[in-house]
Amino acid sequence: MHNVIGRFAPSPSGPLHFGSLVAALGSYFHARSQNGQWLVRIEDLDPPREMPGADTIILNALEAYGLHWDQQVLYQSQRLEDYQAQIDAWLERGEAYYCQCTRKQIKQSGGFYLGTCRTLGLPEKECSVRINVDSIIDHFNDLRHGKISIPAPLAKEDFIIKRRDGLFAYNLAVVLDDIYQGVTQVVRGADLIEPTGRQIHLYSVLGQRVPDYLHLPLAMLPTGGKLSKQNHAPAISTSDVVPTLCSAMQFLGFSLPKDVQQSSTDEIVAWGVSQWRISQLPDEIEVITPFSIGSS
Ligand code: GLU
C-alpha cells in the first residue's frame, strides 16, 4: 500500500472559473475519499501568461469552497534549478538534445517533428531542448474512460522539455513536480488527455511509478469551445458559494438531496467525499454548461 496523494495544479493566469472548480473538486473528492492527502501547486511557469495576484485569488477561492489542502503550497517558480539539473543530466547522457527547428518549419514538413536535429550536436544558442523518444507510449489507462490510444505521429515525437524562449515546458515541470511531491493520482480536465502519453514517457525514462489518471469532463460553452480563462469564463463567486458548489458537484454526476443543498459548504463537501464514485461521472468527455454558471 502506498499513501494516496492527489493534487490540484492551477496556472495563475486568472481567478478560478467553473471549469477549474470542477477539476479542484474532482481531485479533492478522489483523494479524500481514499483518506489521501490533497496538495495544491501553483504552476507559475509562464510569467507572460500570468495575472499578478491570481495565486492568492485562487487560494482564497479554494478556502471559500471548503477545499483545504495539506502541506505548503508549492510554486513551480521555486523549482527551476531542479528542472534545469534534470535537463543537463539528459543532455550529458545524450538522452536530450538542442533543436533549432521553428514551429513554422515543423508545420511545413507535415506538422510533426521528425527528429531533424537529433544527431546534429547543436549548441544551446536560440534552441529548444527535446527529449529522445525511443520507446513509444501508444496508450494509457484512464480510470473513467479505460484505454485511451495515442496516435502514432504524436506518440513518436521527440517533444520539447525546454522552450526556445528559455521557459521550461509544462510536461517536464508537471512530471518532475508530481514525482517530487509523491503524487499518486492525477485528476484533471479532459483537455489534458493529449499530453498524458508524453508525461508517462518521462516517468518511464526516470524509472518512476506512473500515477493513476482520471480525466474529468470538460465544461463547454453552449456555443462550443472550452470554458477557460482565454475565452473569458467568469470568475466563480466567493461570496455566494453554495449554489455554484452544488452546480459543480451536479456537473460531476452527484444528485444532491435537498437537505444537503441546504447545508453549509463544509458539510456539502464532506458529503461529496463520502458519496464519491468514479462511475457517477458522465460518459461524455465534454459537457455543455450554461455560461451564467458561477458568474458573480
Ligand atoms: N496547470 C495546468 C492547468 O492549469 C494543469 C496541470 C495538470 O493538472 O496536470 O491547466
Coordinates of C-alpha atoms and ligand atoms in Angstrom, one line a residue:
M1 CA 0.0 0.0 0.0
H2 CA 1.2 3.5 -0.8
N3 CA -0.1 6.7 0.7
V4 CA -2.6 8.3 -1.6
I5 CA -1.7 11.8 -2.7
G6 CA -3.7 13.9 -5.1
R7 CA -3.3 17.4 -6.2
F8 CA -4.8 20.4 -7.9
A9 CA -2.3 22.4 -10.0
P10 CA -3.8 25.6 -11.4
S11 CA -1.8 28.0 -13.5
P12 CA -2.2 31.6 -12.1
S13 CA -3.4 33.1 -15.3
G14 CA -6.6 34.3 -13.7
P15 CA -9.2 33.6 -11.0
L16 CA -10.9 30.2 -10.7
H17 CA -13.8 29.7 -13.2
F18 CA -16.4 26.9 -13.2
G19 CA -14.2 24.5 -15.2
S20 CA -11.2 24.9 -12.8
L21 CA -13.6 24.5 -9.8
V22 CA -14.7 21.2 -11.3
A23 CA -11.1 20.0 -11.5
A24 CA -10.4 21.1 -8.0
L25 CA -13.4 19.3 -6.6
G26 CA -12.9 16.1 -8.6
S27 CA -9.2 15.8 -7.5
Y28 CA -10.3 16.6 -3.9
F29 CA -13.1 14.1 -3.7
H30 CA -11.0 11.4 -5.3
A31 CA -8.1 11.8 -2.9
R32 CA -10.1 12.5 0.3
S33 CA -12.5 9.6 -0.4
Q34 CA -9.4 7.3 0.0
N35 CA -8.2 9.2 3.1
G36 CA -5.5 10.7 0.9
Q37 CA -3.7 14.0 1.1
W38 CA -4.6 16.7 -1.3
L39 CA -2.0 19.2 -2.4
V40 CA -2.1 22.5 -4.2
R41 CA 0.6 23.5 -6.6
I42 CA 0.7 26.9 -8.4
E43 CA 2.0 26.3 -11.9
D44 CA 3.7 29.7 -12.4
L45 CA 5.9 28.5 -15.2
D46 CA 4.9 31.1 -17.9
P47 CA 5.2 34.6 -16.5
P48 CA 3.8 36.4 -19.6
R49 CA 0.6 34.5 -19.3
E50 CA 0.2 35.1 -15.6
M51 CA -2.0 37.6 -13.8
P52 CA -0.4 39.3 -10.8
G53 CA -2.1 38.2 -7.6
A54 CA -4.0 35.3 -9.2
D55 CA -2.4 32.8 -6.9
T56 CA -3.9 34.5 -3.8
I57 CA -7.3 34.8 -5.5
I58 CA -7.2 31.1 -6.4
L59 CA -6.1 30.0 -2.9
N60 CA -8.8 32.2 -1.3
A61 CA -11.4 30.8 -3.6
L62 CA -10.4 27.2 -2.7
E63 CA -10.7 28.1 1.0
A64 CA -14.1 29.7 0.4
Y65 CA -15.3 26.4 -1.3
G66 CA -14.1 24.4 1.7
L67 CA -11.2 22.8 -0.2
H68 CA -8.5 22.8 2.5
W69 CA -5.1 21.5 1.3
D70 CA -2.3 19.7 3.1
Q71 CA 1.3 20.8 3.3
Q72 CA 2.6 24.1 2.0
V73 CA 1.6 25.3 -1.5
L74 CA 4.4 24.5 -3.9
Y75 CA 5.2 27.1 -6.6
Q76 CA 6.9 25.9 -9.8
S77 CA 9.0 29.1 -9.8
Q78 CA 10.8 27.7 -6.8
R79 CA 11.8 24.6 -8.7
L80 CA 13.6 25.9 -11.8
E81 CA 17.0 24.7 -10.7
D82 CA 15.7 21.1 -10.4
Y83 CA 14.2 21.3 -13.8
Q84 CA 17.5 22.5 -15.3
A85 CA 19.5 19.9 -13.4
Q86 CA 17.4 17.1 -14.9
I87 CA 17.7 18.6 -18.4
D88 CA 21.5 18.9 -18.0
A89 CA 21.8 15.3 -16.9
W90 CA 19.8 14.1 -20.0
L91 CA 21.9 16.4 -22.3
E92 CA 25.1 15.0 -20.9
R93 CA 23.9 11.4 -21.4
G94 CA 22.7 12.1 -25.0
E95 CA 19.1 11.5 -24.0
A96 CA 18.1 15.0 -24.9
Y97 CA 19.4 17.5 -27.5
Y98 CA 19.2 21.1 -28.7
C99 CA 16.8 21.8 -31.6
Q100 CA 16.7 24.8 -33.8
C101 CA 13.5 24.0 -35.8
T102 CA 10.8 26.6 -35.7
R103 CA 7.1 25.8 -35.4
K104 CA 6.7 27.1 -38.9
Q105 CA 9.3 24.7 -40.3
I106 CA 7.7 21.7 -38.5
K107 CA 4.3 22.7 -39.8
Q108 CA 5.7 22.9 -43.4
S109 CA 7.1 19.4 -43.0
G110 CA 3.7 17.8 -42.1
G111 CA 3.0 19.1 -38.6
F112 CA 5.0 16.5 -36.6
Y113 CA 8.7 16.8 -35.6
L114 CA 10.8 14.2 -37.3
G115 CA 13.9 14.3 -35.2
T116 CA 15.8 16.6 -37.6
C117 CA 18.2 17.9 -35.0
R118 CA 18.8 14.7 -33.0
T119 CA 22.2 13.9 -34.5
L120 CA 23.4 17.5 -35.3
G121 CA 25.0 18.2 -31.9
L122 CA 23.8 21.8 -32.0
P123 CA 24.9 24.3 -29.3
E124 CA 22.4 25.9 -26.9
K125 CA 22.1 29.2 -28.6
E126 CA 18.5 30.0 -29.7
C127 CA 17.5 26.4 -29.4
S128 CA 14.8 24.5 -27.6
V129 CA 15.6 21.2 -25.9
R130 CA 13.9 18.0 -26.9
I131 CA 14.0 14.6 -25.3
N132 CA 14.7 11.4 -27.3
V133 CA 11.6 9.3 -27.6
D134 CA 12.7 5.7 -28.4
S135 CA 10.2 3.6 -26.5
I136 CA 6.7 4.7 -27.6
I137 CA 3.8 5.1 -25.3
D138 CA 0.8 4.4 -27.6
H139 CA -1.9 4.2 -24.9
F140 CA -2.7 4.7 -21.3
N141 CA -5.4 3.7 -18.9
D142 CA -7.9 6.3 -17.6
L143 CA -9.9 5.4 -14.5
R144 CA -13.1 6.6 -16.1
H145 CA -12.6 6.2 -19.8
G146 CA -10.5 3.0 -19.9
K147 CA -7.8 2.5 -22.6
I148 CA -7.0 5.8 -24.4
S149 CA -4.9 5.4 -27.6
I150 CA -2.3 7.9 -28.6
P151 CA -2.0 8.4 -32.3
A152 CA 1.4 7.2 -33.7
P153 CA 2.9 10.5 -35.0
L154 CA 2.2 12.2 -31.7
A155 CA 3.5 9.3 -29.6
K156 CA 6.7 9.1 -31.6
E157 CA 7.6 12.7 -31.5
D158 CA 10.8 13.9 -29.6
F159 CA 9.0 16.5 -27.6
I160 CA 10.1 19.8 -26.1
I161 CA 11.2 19.9 -22.5
K162 CA 12.6 23.5 -22.6
R163 CA 11.3 26.1 -24.9
R164 CA 13.4 28.3 -27.2
D165 CA 12.5 31.3 -25.1
G166 CA 14.1 29.7 -22.0
L167 CA 10.9 28.7 -20.3
F168 CA 10.5 25.1 -19.1
A169 CA 7.9 23.0 -20.8
Y170 CA 4.7 22.1 -18.9
N171 CA 5.2 18.4 -19.5
L172 CA 8.6 18.4 -17.8
A173 CA 7.7 20.5 -14.9
V174 CA 4.4 18.7 -14.1
V175 CA 6.1 15.3 -14.0
L176 CA 9.1 16.4 -12.0
D177 CA 6.8 18.1 -9.5
D178 CA 4.4 15.2 -9.2
I179 CA 7.3 12.9 -8.5
Y180 CA 8.9 15.4 -6.1
Q181 CA 5.6 15.7 -4.2
G182 CA 4.9 11.9 -4.2
V183 CA 1.6 12.4 -6.2
T184 CA -0.1 9.0 -6.8
Q185 CA -3.2 10.2 -8.6
V186 CA -3.6 12.9 -11.3
V187 CA -7.2 14.0 -11.6
R188 CA -7.7 16.9 -14.0
G189 CA -9.7 18.1 -17.0
A190 CA -10.0 16.1 -20.2
D191 CA -8.2 18.8 -22.1
L192 CA -5.0 17.3 -20.6
I193 CA -5.6 13.8 -22.1
E194 CA -3.4 14.6 -25.1
P195 CA -0.1 15.3 -23.3
T196 CA -0.6 12.4 -20.9
G197 CA 1.4 10.0 -23.1
R198 CA 4.4 12.3 -23.1
Q199 CA 4.2 12.6 -19.3
I200 CA 4.1 8.8 -19.0
H201 CA 7.2 8.7 -21.2
L202 CA 9.0 10.9 -18.7
Y203 CA 8.1 8.7 -15.8
S204 CA 9.4 5.7 -17.7
V205 CA 12.7 7.5 -18.6
L206 CA 13.1 8.5 -14.9
G207 CA 12.2 4.9 -13.7
Q208 CA 9.4 6.2 -11.6
R209 CA 5.9 4.8 -10.8
V210 CA 3.3 6.2 -13.1
P211 CA 0.3 7.8 -11.2
D212 CA -3.3 6.8 -11.8
Y213 CA -5.0 9.1 -14.3
L214 CA -8.6 10.3 -14.1
H215 CA -9.7 12.9 -16.7
L216 CA -12.9 14.8 -15.8
P217 CA -15.4 16.1 -18.3
L218 CA -14.7 19.5 -19.7
A219 CA -17.2 22.3 -19.1
M220 CA -18.1 23.6 -22.6
L221 CA -19.9 26.8 -23.6
P222 CA -23.3 26.4 -25.3
T223 CA -21.7 28.0 -28.3
G224 CA -18.9 25.3 -28.3
G225 CA -15.4 25.9 -27.0
K226 CA -14.0 25.1 -23.6
L227 CA -14.8 27.3 -20.6
S228 CA -11.4 28.8 -20.0
K229 CA -9.6 31.9 -18.9
Q230 CA -8.7 32.5 -22.5
N231 CA -12.3 32.9 -23.6
H232 CA -13.2 34.9 -20.5
A233 CA -15.1 32.4 -18.4
P234 CA -16.4 34.4 -15.4
A235 CA -14.7 34.0 -12.1
I236 CA -16.7 31.9 -9.6
S237 CA -18.4 33.8 -6.8
T238 CA -16.6 33.6 -3.5
S239 CA -19.5 35.2 -1.5
D240 CA -22.5 33.1 -2.5
V241 CA -20.6 29.8 -2.6
V242 CA -23.3 27.1 -2.1
P243 CA -25.2 27.4 -5.4
T244 CA -22.0 27.2 -7.5
L245 CA -20.6 24.4 -5.4
C246 CA -23.8 22.4 -5.9
S247 CA -23.8 23.1 -9.7
A248 CA -20.2 22.0 -10.0
M249 CA -21.0 18.8 -8.0
Q250 CA -24.0 18.1 -10.2
F251 CA -21.7 18.5 -13.2
L252 CA -19.5 15.8 -11.6
G253 CA -22.5 13.5 -11.5
F254 CA -23.7 13.9 -7.9
S255 CA -27.5 14.0 -7.2
L256 CA -27.6 16.3 -4.2
P257 CA -30.6 15.7 -1.9
K258 CA -32.4 18.9 -0.9
D259 CA -31.2 18.8 2.8
V260 CA -27.6 18.5 1.6
Q261 CA -28.1 21.5 -0.7
Q262 CA -29.3 23.5 2.3
S263 CA -26.2 22.6 4.5
S264 CA -23.0 24.5 5.0
T265 CA -20.1 24.5 2.5
D266 CA -18.0 22.2 4.7
E267 CA -20.9 19.8 5.2
I268 CA -21.7 19.7 1.4
V269 CA -18.0 19.0 0.6
A270 CA -17.8 16.3 3.4
W271 CA -21.0 14.7 1.9
G272 CA -19.3 14.7 -1.5
V273 CA -16.3 12.9 -0.1
S274 CA -18.4 10.2 1.4
Q275 CA -20.5 9.7 -1.7
W276 CA -17.8 10.0 -4.5
R277 CA -17.8 7.2 -7.1
I278 CA -15.9 7.3 -10.4
S279 CA -18.8 5.6 -12.1
Q280 CA -21.1 8.6 -11.4
L281 CA -19.1 10.8 -13.9
P282 CA -20.8 11.4 -17.2
D283 CA -19.7 9.3 -20.1
E284 CA -19.0 12.3 -22.3
I285 CA -15.6 14.0 -22.3
E286 CA -17.3 17.4 -23.0
V287 CA -20.4 18.6 -21.2
I288 CA -22.2 21.8 -22.0
T289 CA -22.8 24.2 -19.2
P290 CA -24.7 27.5 -19.1
F291 CA -22.2 30.3 -19.4
S292 CA -24.0 32.1 -16.5
I293 CA -22.9 29.4 -14.0
G294 CA -20.8 30.9 -11.3
S295 CA -20.8 34.5 -12.6
S296 CA -20.8 36.9 -9.7
Ligands
GLU1 N1 -1.5 23.8 -14.7 C1 -2.4 23.1 -15.6 C2 -3.6 23.9 -16.0 O1 -3.9 24.8 -15.2 C3 -2.9 21.8 -15.0 C4 -1.8 20.8 -14.9 C5 -2.2 19.4 -14.5 O2 -3.2 19.2 -13.8 O3 -1.6 18.4 -14.9 O4 -4.2 23.6 -17.0

